Short mmCIF file of C-alpha atoms in Angstrom, two decimals:
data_model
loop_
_atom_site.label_atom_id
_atom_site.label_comp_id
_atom_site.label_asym_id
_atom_site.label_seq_id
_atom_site.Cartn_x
_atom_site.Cartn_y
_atom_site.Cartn_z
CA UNK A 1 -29.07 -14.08 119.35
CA UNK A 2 -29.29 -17.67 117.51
CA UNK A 3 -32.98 -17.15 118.16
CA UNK A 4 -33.72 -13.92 117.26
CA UNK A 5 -31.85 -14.70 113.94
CA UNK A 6 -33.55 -18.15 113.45
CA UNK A 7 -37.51 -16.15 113.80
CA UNK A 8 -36.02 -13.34 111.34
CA UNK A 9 -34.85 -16.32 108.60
CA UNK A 10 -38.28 -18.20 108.65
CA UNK A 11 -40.75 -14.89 108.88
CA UNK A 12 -39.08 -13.86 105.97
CA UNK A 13 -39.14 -17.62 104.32
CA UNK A 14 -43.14 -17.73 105.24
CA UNK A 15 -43.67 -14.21 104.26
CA UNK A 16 -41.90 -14.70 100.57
CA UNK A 17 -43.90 -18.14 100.30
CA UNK A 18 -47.03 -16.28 100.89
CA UNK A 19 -46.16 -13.24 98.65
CA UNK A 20 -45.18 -15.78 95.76
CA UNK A 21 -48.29 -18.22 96.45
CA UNK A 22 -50.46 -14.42 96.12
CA UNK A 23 -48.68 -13.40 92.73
CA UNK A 24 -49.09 -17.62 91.02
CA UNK A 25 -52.75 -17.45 92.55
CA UNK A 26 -53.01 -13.98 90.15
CA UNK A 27 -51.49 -15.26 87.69
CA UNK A 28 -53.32 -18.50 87.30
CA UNK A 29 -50.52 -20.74 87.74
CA UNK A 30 -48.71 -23.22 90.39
CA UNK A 31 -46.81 -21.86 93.05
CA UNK A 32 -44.33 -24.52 92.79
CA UNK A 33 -41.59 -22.98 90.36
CA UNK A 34 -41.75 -19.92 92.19
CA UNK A 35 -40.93 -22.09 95.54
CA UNK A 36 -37.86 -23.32 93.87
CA UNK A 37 -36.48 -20.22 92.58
CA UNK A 38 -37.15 -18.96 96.24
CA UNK A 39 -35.23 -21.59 97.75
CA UNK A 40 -32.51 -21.09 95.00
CA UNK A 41 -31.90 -17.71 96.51
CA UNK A 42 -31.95 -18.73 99.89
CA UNK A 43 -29.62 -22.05 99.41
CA UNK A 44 -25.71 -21.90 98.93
CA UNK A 45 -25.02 -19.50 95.74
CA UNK A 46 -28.03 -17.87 95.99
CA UNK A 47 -28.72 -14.00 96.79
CA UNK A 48 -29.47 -14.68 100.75
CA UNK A 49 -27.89 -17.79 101.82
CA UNK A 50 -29.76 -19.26 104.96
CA UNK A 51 -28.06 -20.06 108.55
CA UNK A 52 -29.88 -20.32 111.09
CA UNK A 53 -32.83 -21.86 110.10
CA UNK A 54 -32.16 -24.56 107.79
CA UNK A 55 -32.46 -27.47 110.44
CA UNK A 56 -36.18 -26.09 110.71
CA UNK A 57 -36.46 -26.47 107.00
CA UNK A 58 -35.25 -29.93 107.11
CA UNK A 59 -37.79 -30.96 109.26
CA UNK A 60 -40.00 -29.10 108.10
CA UNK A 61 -39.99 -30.76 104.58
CA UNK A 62 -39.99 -34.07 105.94
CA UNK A 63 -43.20 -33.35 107.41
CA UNK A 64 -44.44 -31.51 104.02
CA UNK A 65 -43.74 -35.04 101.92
CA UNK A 66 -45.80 -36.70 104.97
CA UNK A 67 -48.47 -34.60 104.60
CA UNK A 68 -48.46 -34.40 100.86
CA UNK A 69 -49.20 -37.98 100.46
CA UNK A 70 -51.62 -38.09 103.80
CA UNK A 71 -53.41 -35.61 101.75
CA UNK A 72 -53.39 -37.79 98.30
CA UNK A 73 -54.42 -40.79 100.39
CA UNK A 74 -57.65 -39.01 102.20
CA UNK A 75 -58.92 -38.53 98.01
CA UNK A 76 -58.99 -42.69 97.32
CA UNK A 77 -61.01 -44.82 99.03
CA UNK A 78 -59.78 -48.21 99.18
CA UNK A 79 -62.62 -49.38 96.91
CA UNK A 80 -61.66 -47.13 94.27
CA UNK A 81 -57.67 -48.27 94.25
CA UNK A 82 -59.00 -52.18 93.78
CA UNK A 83 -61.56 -50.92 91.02
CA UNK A 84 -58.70 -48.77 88.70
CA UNK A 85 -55.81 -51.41 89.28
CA UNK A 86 -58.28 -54.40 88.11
CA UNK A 87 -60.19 -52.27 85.00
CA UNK A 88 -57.13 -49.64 83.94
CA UNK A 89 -53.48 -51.27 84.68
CA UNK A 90 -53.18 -51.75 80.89
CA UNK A 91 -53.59 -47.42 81.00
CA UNK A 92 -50.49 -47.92 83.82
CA UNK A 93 -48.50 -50.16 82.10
CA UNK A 94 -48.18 -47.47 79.26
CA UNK A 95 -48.14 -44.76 81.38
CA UNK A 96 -44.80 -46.31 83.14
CA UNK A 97 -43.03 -47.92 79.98
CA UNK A 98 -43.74 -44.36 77.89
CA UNK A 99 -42.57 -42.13 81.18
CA UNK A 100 -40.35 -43.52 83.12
CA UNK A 101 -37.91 -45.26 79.99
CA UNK A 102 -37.02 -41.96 78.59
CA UNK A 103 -35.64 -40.65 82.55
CA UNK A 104 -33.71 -44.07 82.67
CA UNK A 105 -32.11 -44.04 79.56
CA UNK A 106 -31.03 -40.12 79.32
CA UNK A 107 -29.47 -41.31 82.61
CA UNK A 108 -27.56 -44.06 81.70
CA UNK A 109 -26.48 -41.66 78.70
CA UNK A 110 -25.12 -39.22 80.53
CA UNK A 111 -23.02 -42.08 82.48
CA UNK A 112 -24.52 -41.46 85.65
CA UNK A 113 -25.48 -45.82 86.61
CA UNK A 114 -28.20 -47.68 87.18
CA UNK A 115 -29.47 -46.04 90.64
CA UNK A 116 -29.74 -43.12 89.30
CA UNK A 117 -31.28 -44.30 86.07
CA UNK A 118 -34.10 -45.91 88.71
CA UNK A 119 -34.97 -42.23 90.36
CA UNK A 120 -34.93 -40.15 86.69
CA UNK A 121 -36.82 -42.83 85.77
CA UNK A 122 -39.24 -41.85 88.35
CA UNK A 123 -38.81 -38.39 87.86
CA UNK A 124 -40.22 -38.57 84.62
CA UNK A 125 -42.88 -41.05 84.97
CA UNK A 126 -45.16 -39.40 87.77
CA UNK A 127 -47.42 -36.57 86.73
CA UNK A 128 -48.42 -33.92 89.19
CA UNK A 129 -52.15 -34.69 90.67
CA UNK A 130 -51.82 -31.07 92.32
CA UNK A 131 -50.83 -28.84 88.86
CA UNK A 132 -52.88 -31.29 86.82
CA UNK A 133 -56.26 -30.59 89.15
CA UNK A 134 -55.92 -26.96 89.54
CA UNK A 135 -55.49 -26.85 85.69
CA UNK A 136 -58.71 -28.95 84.94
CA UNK A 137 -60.80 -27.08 87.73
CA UNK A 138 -59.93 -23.78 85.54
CA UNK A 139 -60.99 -25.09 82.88
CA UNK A 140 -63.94 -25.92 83.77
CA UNK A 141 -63.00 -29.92 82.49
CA UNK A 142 -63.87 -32.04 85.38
CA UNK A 143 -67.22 -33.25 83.84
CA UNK A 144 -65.59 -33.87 80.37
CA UNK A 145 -65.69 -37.53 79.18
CA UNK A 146 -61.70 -37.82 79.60
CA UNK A 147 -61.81 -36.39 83.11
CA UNK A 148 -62.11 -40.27 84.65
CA UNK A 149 -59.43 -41.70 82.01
CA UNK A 150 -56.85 -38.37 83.83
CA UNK A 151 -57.90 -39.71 87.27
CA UNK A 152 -57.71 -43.14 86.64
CA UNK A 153 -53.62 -42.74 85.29
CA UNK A 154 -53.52 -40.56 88.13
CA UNK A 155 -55.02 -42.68 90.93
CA UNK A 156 -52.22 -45.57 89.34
CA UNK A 157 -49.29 -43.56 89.26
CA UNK A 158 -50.03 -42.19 93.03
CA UNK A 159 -50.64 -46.45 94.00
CA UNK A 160 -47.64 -47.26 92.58
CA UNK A 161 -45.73 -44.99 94.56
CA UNK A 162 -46.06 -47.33 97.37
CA UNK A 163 -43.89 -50.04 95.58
CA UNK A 164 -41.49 -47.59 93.68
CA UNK A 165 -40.47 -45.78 96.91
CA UNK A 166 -39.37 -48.38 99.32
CA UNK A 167 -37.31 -49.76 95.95
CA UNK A 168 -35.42 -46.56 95.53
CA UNK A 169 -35.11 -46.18 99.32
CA UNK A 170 -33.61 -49.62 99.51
CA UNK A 171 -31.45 -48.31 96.34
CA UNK A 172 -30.23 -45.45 97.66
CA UNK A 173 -29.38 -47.29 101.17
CA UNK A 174 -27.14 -49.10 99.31
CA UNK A 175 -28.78 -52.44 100.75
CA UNK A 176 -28.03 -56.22 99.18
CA UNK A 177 -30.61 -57.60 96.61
CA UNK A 178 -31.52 -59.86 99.56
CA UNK A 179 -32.68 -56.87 102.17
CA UNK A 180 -33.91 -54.95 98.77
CA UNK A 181 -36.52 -57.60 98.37
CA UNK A 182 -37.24 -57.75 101.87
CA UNK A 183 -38.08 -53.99 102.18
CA UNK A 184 -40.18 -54.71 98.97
CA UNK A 185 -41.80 -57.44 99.91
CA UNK A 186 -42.75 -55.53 103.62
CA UNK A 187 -44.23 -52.33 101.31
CA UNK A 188 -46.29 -54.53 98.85
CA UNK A 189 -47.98 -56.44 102.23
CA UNK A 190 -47.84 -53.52 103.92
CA UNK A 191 -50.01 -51.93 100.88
CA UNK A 192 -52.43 -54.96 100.61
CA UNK A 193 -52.92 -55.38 104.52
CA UNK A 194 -53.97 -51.90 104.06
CA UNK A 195 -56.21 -51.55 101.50
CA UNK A 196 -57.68 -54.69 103.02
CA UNK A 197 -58.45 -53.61 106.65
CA UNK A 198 -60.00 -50.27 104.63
CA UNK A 199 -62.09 -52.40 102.26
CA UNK A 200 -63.54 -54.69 105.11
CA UNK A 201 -63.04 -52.14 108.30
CA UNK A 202 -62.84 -49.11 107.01
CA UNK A 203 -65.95 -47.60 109.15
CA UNK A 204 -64.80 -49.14 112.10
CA UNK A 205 -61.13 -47.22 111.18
CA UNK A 206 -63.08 -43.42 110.68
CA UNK A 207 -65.47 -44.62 113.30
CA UNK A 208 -62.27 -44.90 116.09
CA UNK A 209 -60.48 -41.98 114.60
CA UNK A 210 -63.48 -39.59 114.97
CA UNK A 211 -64.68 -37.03 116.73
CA UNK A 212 -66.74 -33.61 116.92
CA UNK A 213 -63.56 -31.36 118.59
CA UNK A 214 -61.59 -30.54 115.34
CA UNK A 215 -59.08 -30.26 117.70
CA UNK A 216 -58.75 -33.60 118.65
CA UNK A 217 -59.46 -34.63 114.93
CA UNK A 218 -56.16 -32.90 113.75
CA UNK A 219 -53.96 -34.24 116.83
CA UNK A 220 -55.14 -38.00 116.71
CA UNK A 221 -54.76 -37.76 112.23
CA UNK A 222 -51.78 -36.06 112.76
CA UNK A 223 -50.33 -37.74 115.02
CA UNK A 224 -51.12 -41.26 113.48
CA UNK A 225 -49.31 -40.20 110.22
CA UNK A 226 -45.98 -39.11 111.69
CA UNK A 227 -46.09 -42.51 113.80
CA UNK A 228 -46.75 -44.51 111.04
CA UNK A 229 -44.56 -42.74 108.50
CA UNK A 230 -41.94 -42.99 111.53
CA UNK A 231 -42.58 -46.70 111.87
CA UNK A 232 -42.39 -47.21 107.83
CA UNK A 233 -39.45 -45.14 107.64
CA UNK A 234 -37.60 -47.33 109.92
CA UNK A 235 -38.37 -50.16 108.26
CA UNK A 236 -37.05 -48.78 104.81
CA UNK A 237 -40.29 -48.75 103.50
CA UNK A 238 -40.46 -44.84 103.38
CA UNK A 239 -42.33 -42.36 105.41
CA UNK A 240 -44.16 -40.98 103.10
CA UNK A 241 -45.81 -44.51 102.06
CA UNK A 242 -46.38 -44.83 105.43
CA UNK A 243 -48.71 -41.40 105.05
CA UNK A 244 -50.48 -42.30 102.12
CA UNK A 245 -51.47 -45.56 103.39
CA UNK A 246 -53.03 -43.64 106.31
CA UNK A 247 -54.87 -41.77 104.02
CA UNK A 248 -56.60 -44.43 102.50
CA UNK A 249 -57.36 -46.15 105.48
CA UNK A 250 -59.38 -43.41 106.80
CA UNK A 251 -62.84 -42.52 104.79
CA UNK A 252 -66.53 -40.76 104.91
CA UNK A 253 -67.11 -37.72 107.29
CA UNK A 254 -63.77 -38.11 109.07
CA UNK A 255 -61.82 -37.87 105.40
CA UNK A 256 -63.43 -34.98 104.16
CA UNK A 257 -62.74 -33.38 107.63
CA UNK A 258 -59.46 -34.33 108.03
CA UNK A 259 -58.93 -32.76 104.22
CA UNK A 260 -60.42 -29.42 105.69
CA UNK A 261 -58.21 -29.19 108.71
CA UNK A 262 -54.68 -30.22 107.55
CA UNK A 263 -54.98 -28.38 103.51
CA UNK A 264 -53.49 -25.24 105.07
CA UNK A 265 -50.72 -27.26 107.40
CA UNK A 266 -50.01 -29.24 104.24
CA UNK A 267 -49.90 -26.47 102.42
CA UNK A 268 -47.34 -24.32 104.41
CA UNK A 269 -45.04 -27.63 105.13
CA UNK A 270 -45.20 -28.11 100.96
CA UNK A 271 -44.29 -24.84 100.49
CA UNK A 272 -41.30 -25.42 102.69
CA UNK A 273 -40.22 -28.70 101.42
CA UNK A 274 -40.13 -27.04 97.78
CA UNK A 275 -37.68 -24.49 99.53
CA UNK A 276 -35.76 -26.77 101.12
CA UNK A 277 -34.95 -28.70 98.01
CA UNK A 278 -34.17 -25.11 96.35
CA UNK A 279 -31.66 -24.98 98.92
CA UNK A 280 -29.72 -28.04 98.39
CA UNK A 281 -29.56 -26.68 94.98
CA UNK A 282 -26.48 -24.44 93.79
CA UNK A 283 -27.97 -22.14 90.97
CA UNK A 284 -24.62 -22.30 89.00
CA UNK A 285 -25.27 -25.94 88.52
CA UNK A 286 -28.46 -25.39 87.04
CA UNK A 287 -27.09 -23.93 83.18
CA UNK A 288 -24.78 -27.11 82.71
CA UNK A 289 -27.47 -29.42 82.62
CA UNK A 290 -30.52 -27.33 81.01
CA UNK A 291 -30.31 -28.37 77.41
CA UNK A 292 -30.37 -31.93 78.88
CA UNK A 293 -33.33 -30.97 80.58
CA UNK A 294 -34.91 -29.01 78.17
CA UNK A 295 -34.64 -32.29 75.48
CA UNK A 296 -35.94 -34.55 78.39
CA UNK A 297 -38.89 -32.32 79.05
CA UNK A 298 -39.96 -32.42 75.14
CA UNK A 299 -39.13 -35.64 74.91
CA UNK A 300 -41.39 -36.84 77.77
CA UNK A 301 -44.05 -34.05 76.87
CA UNK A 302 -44.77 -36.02 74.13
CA UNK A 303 -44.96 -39.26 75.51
CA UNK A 304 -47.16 -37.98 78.27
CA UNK A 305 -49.77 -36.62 75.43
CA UNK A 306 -49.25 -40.58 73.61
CA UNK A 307 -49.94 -41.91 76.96
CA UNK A 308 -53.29 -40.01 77.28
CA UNK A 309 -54.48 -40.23 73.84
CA UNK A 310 -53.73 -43.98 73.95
CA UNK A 311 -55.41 -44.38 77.18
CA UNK A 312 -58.76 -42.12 75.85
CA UNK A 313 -58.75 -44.15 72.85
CA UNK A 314 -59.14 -47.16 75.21
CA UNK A 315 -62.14 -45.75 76.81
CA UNK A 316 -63.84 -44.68 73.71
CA UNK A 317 -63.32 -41.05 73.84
CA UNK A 318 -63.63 -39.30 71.03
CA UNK A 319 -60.84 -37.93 69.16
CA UNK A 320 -60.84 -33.93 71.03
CA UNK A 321 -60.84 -35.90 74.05
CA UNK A 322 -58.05 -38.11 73.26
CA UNK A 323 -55.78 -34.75 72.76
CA UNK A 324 -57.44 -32.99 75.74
CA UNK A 325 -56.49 -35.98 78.08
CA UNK A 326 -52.73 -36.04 76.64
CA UNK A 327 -52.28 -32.33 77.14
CA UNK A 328 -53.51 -32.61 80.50
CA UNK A 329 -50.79 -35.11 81.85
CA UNK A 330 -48.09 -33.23 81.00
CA UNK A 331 -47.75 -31.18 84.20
CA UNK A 332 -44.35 -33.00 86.53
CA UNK A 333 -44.75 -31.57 90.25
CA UNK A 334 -44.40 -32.30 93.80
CA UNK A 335 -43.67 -36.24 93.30
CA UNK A 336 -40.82 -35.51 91.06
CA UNK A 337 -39.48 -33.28 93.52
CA UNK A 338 -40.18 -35.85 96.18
CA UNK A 339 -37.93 -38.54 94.53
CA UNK A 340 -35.49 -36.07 93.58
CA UNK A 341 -35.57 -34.84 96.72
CA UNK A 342 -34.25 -38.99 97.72
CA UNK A 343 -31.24 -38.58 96.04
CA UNK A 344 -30.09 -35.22 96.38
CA UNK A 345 -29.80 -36.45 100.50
CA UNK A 346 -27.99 -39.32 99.57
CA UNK A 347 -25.82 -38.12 97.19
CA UNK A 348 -25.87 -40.54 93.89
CA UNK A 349 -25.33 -38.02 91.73
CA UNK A 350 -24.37 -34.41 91.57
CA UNK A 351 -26.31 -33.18 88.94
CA UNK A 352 -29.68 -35.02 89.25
CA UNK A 353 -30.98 -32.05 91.44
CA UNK A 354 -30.10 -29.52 89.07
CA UNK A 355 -31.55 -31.20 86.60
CA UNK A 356 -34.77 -32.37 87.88
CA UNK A 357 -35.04 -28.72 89.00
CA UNK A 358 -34.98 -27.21 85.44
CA UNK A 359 -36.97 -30.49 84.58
CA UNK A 360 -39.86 -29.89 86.72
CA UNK A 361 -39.62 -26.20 86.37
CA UNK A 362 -40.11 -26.06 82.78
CA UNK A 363 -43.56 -28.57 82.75
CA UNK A 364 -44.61 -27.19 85.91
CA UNK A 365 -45.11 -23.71 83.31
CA UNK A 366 -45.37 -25.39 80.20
CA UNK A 367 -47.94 -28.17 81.53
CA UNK A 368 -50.95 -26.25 81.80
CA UNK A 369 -50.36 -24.51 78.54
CA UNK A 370 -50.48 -28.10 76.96
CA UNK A 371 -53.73 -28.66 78.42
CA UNK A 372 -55.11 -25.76 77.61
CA UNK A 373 -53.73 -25.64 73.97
CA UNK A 374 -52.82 -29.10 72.24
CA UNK A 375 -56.14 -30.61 71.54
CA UNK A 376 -57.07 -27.10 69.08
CA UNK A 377 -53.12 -27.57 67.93
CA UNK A 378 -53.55 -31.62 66.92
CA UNK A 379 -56.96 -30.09 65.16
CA UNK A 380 -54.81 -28.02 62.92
CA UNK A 381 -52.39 -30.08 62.37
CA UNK A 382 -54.36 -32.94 62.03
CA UNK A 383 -57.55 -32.31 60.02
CA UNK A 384 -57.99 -35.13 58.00
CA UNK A 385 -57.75 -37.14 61.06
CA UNK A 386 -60.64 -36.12 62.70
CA UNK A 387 -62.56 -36.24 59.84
CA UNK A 388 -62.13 -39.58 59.50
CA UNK A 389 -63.02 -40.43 62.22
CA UNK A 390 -65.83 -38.69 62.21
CA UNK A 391 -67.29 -40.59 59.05
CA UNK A 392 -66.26 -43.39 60.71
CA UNK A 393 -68.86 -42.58 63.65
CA UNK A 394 -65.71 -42.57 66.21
CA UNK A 395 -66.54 -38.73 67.06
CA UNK A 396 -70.01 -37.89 67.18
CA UNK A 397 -70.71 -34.73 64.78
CA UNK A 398 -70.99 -31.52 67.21
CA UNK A 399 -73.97 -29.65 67.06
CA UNK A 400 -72.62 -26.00 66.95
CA UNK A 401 -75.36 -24.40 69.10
CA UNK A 402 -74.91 -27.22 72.29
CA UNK A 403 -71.11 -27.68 72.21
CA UNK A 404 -68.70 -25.52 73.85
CA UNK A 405 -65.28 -24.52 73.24
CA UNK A 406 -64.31 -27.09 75.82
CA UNK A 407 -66.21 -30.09 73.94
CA UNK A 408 -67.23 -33.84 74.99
CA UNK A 409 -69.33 -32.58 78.77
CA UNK A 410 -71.26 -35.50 79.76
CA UNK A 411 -75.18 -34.79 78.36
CA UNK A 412 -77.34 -33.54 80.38
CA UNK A 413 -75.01 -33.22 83.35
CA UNK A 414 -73.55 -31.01 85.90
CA UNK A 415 -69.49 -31.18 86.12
CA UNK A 416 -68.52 -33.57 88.85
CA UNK A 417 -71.63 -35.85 88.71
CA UNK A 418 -72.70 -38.92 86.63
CA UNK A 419 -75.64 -39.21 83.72
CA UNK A 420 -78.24 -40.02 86.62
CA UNK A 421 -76.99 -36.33 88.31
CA UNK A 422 -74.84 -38.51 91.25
CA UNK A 423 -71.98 -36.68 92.25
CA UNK A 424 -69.38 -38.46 91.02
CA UNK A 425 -66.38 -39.26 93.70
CA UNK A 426 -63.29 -38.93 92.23
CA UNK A 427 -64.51 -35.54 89.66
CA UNK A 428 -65.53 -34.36 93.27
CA UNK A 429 -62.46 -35.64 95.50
CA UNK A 430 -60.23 -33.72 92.37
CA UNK A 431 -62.14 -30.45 92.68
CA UNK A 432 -61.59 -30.77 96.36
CA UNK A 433 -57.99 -31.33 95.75
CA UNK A 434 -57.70 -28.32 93.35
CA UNK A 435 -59.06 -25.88 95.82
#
């Protein structure tokens, strides 16, 4: 009967996923906050309260966050990491101090310590690669100037992961300062042996993993991850570390397959990990802390638009760009989730899931409407700006009959490829990852 009742609970779980992921793919939006108000009617409080299947779940989100950052991992080659750490840190430094200050300090405000303030902080910082891609595919941006300044903030936020995670694991393990460092110190050479071995061996890495039988492909890739995310996870580094650095030890043919077979496993397993932190979620805890969350997602909004305008101006974009790469970052997602996700097991803190589930509900909706909308807002509001800027020969003077609504293309180019008509990697790993 435990059976019967368990295959009931998760046909109807995959069958509402794939109803909701059918009515955000028709509305043009991410399926995400409709995953969390499905798993806020299936968790305690909710309209249909789960039994029998929620050990499933469990695992089953575990192995979502693997593949989520397996996934992330297969889109950088080793090459590019090295390149955007040496040439755009100064873009990361901002990124972090702007982001992940305001999570920290609304924490500490609210009285809820240090640990805590260390996952908001996180919470905040990290923008969502998956919203923010699907959002630049539709419209039609990934061969705009500011497309490389997004995936550069974006390639540094996902690298930094793999030193932020094994600190708040160590955190929220409650471990001395002595086996915090440790675990630190075992991430950051676990990250550099890695990106290492993929600089200097990387073919000989695809070249072993290989093979024609997509069947084989998937079990060997699949079964690599979990190991290593198993092995990482025991060592407090965190398993999903442990997954991305498989990712981006693997490259050529075998990544691009790899990304073919697993995007509809990691796709379901997301899907289910997005449930399952719905489900640790009591609805009635959500209206306490949404005016908190509402002032943290304005607040950090805003700083995500400075932090791409700042980083745009870096580059030399022009000033449409600057806006257009601001409104684009605003999107929070499955990483904020993630780390949430961290210490709603543990514990810290009551109300940090509530929270960061109204949190990353309301940019989840409100982040592609900033992408779509600020940069002809700032024009309003900001007239006198551009023009100046224009004299000044910052912004080059659009000629009305070239120029489209969507402004700054790269001349003479296709979207996704570079002035000589190269595609360009990351433009082309992004449109991958949007699909």
């Amino acid at each position: 009967m435990h059976g019967a009742v368990f295959l009931i609970e998760f046909g109807a779980i995959t069958l509402a996923l794939g109803l909701l992921g059918r009515l955000a793919g028709r509305l043009r939006f991410s399926p995400i906050p409709l995953y969390l108000l499905a798993g806020l009617a299936f968790g305690e409080g909710g309209l249909l309260p789960l039994g029998a299947s929620e050990e499933f779940v469990a695992i089953g989100s575990e192995i979502g966050v693997i593949l989520l950052l397996l996934m992330l991992g297969l889109e950088y080659t080793a090459s590019d990491l090295v390149t955007n750490l040496k040439t755009q840190y100064p873009a990361g430094l901002v990124d972090m101090t702007f982001n992940a200050l305001p999570g920290a300090i609304a924490a500490l405000l609210m009285g809820w310590g240090p640990v805590a303030a260390v996952v908001l902080a996180g919470v905040t910082w990290i923008s969502s690669s998956g919203v923010i891609a699907k959002v630049l595919g539709d419209l039609g941006r990934l061969g705009n100037r500011e497309t490389p300044v997004i995936l550069s903030i974006l390639v540094l936020e996902d690298l930094a992961m793999a030193v932020y995670l094994p600190i708040i694991t160590a955190l929220l393990a409650g471990v001395g300062w002595a086996a915090g460092g440790l675990t630190l110190a075992i991430a950051l050479g676990a990250a550099g042996l890695v990106l290492f071995i993929a600089v200097r061996f990387g073919r000989h890495i695809s070249k072993f993993v290989s093979s024609d039988d997509p069947e084989k492909l998937l079990l060997v890739v699949l079964g690599l991850t979990i190991l290593v995310a198993g092995l990482a996870q025991q060592l407090q580094v965190s398993a999903a570390v442990g997954a991305f650095l498989v990712g981006i030890a693997l490259s050529g043919e075998v990544a691009e397959n790899t990304h073919t077979l697993l995007s509809p496993l990691r796709d379901l397993f997301a899907a289910v990990f997005f449930v399952f932190f719905g489900l640790h979620t009591d609805p009635a805890s959500i209206p306490p802390v949404l005016l908190p969350a509402l002032l943290l997602a304005v607040v950090t909004a805003c700083t995500k638009i400075a932090t791409g305008y700042w980083a745009a101006r870096r580059a030399g974009i022009s000033v449409k760009g600057r806006w257009r790469a601001g409104g684009a970052l605003v999107a929070r997602g499955e990483f904020s989730i993630v780390i949430a996700g961290l210490a709603v097991t543990s514990g810290i803190e009551p109300r940090l899931g509530p929270l960061a589930t109204a949190y990353v509900l309301i940019l989840v909706i409100v982040g592609p409407l900033t992408a779509r909308f600020v940069q002809p807002l700032a024009q309003r509001l900001f007239p006198q700006r551009a023009a100046v800027a224009v004299a000044a020969g910052a912004v080059p003077e659009p000629r009305a009959a070239e120029q489209s609504a969507q402004g700054d293309a790269k001349p003479d180019t296709k979207p996704g490829t570079e002035p000589d008509g190269k595609p360009d990697e990351k433009s082309a790993a992004l449109d991958e990852h949007s699909r």
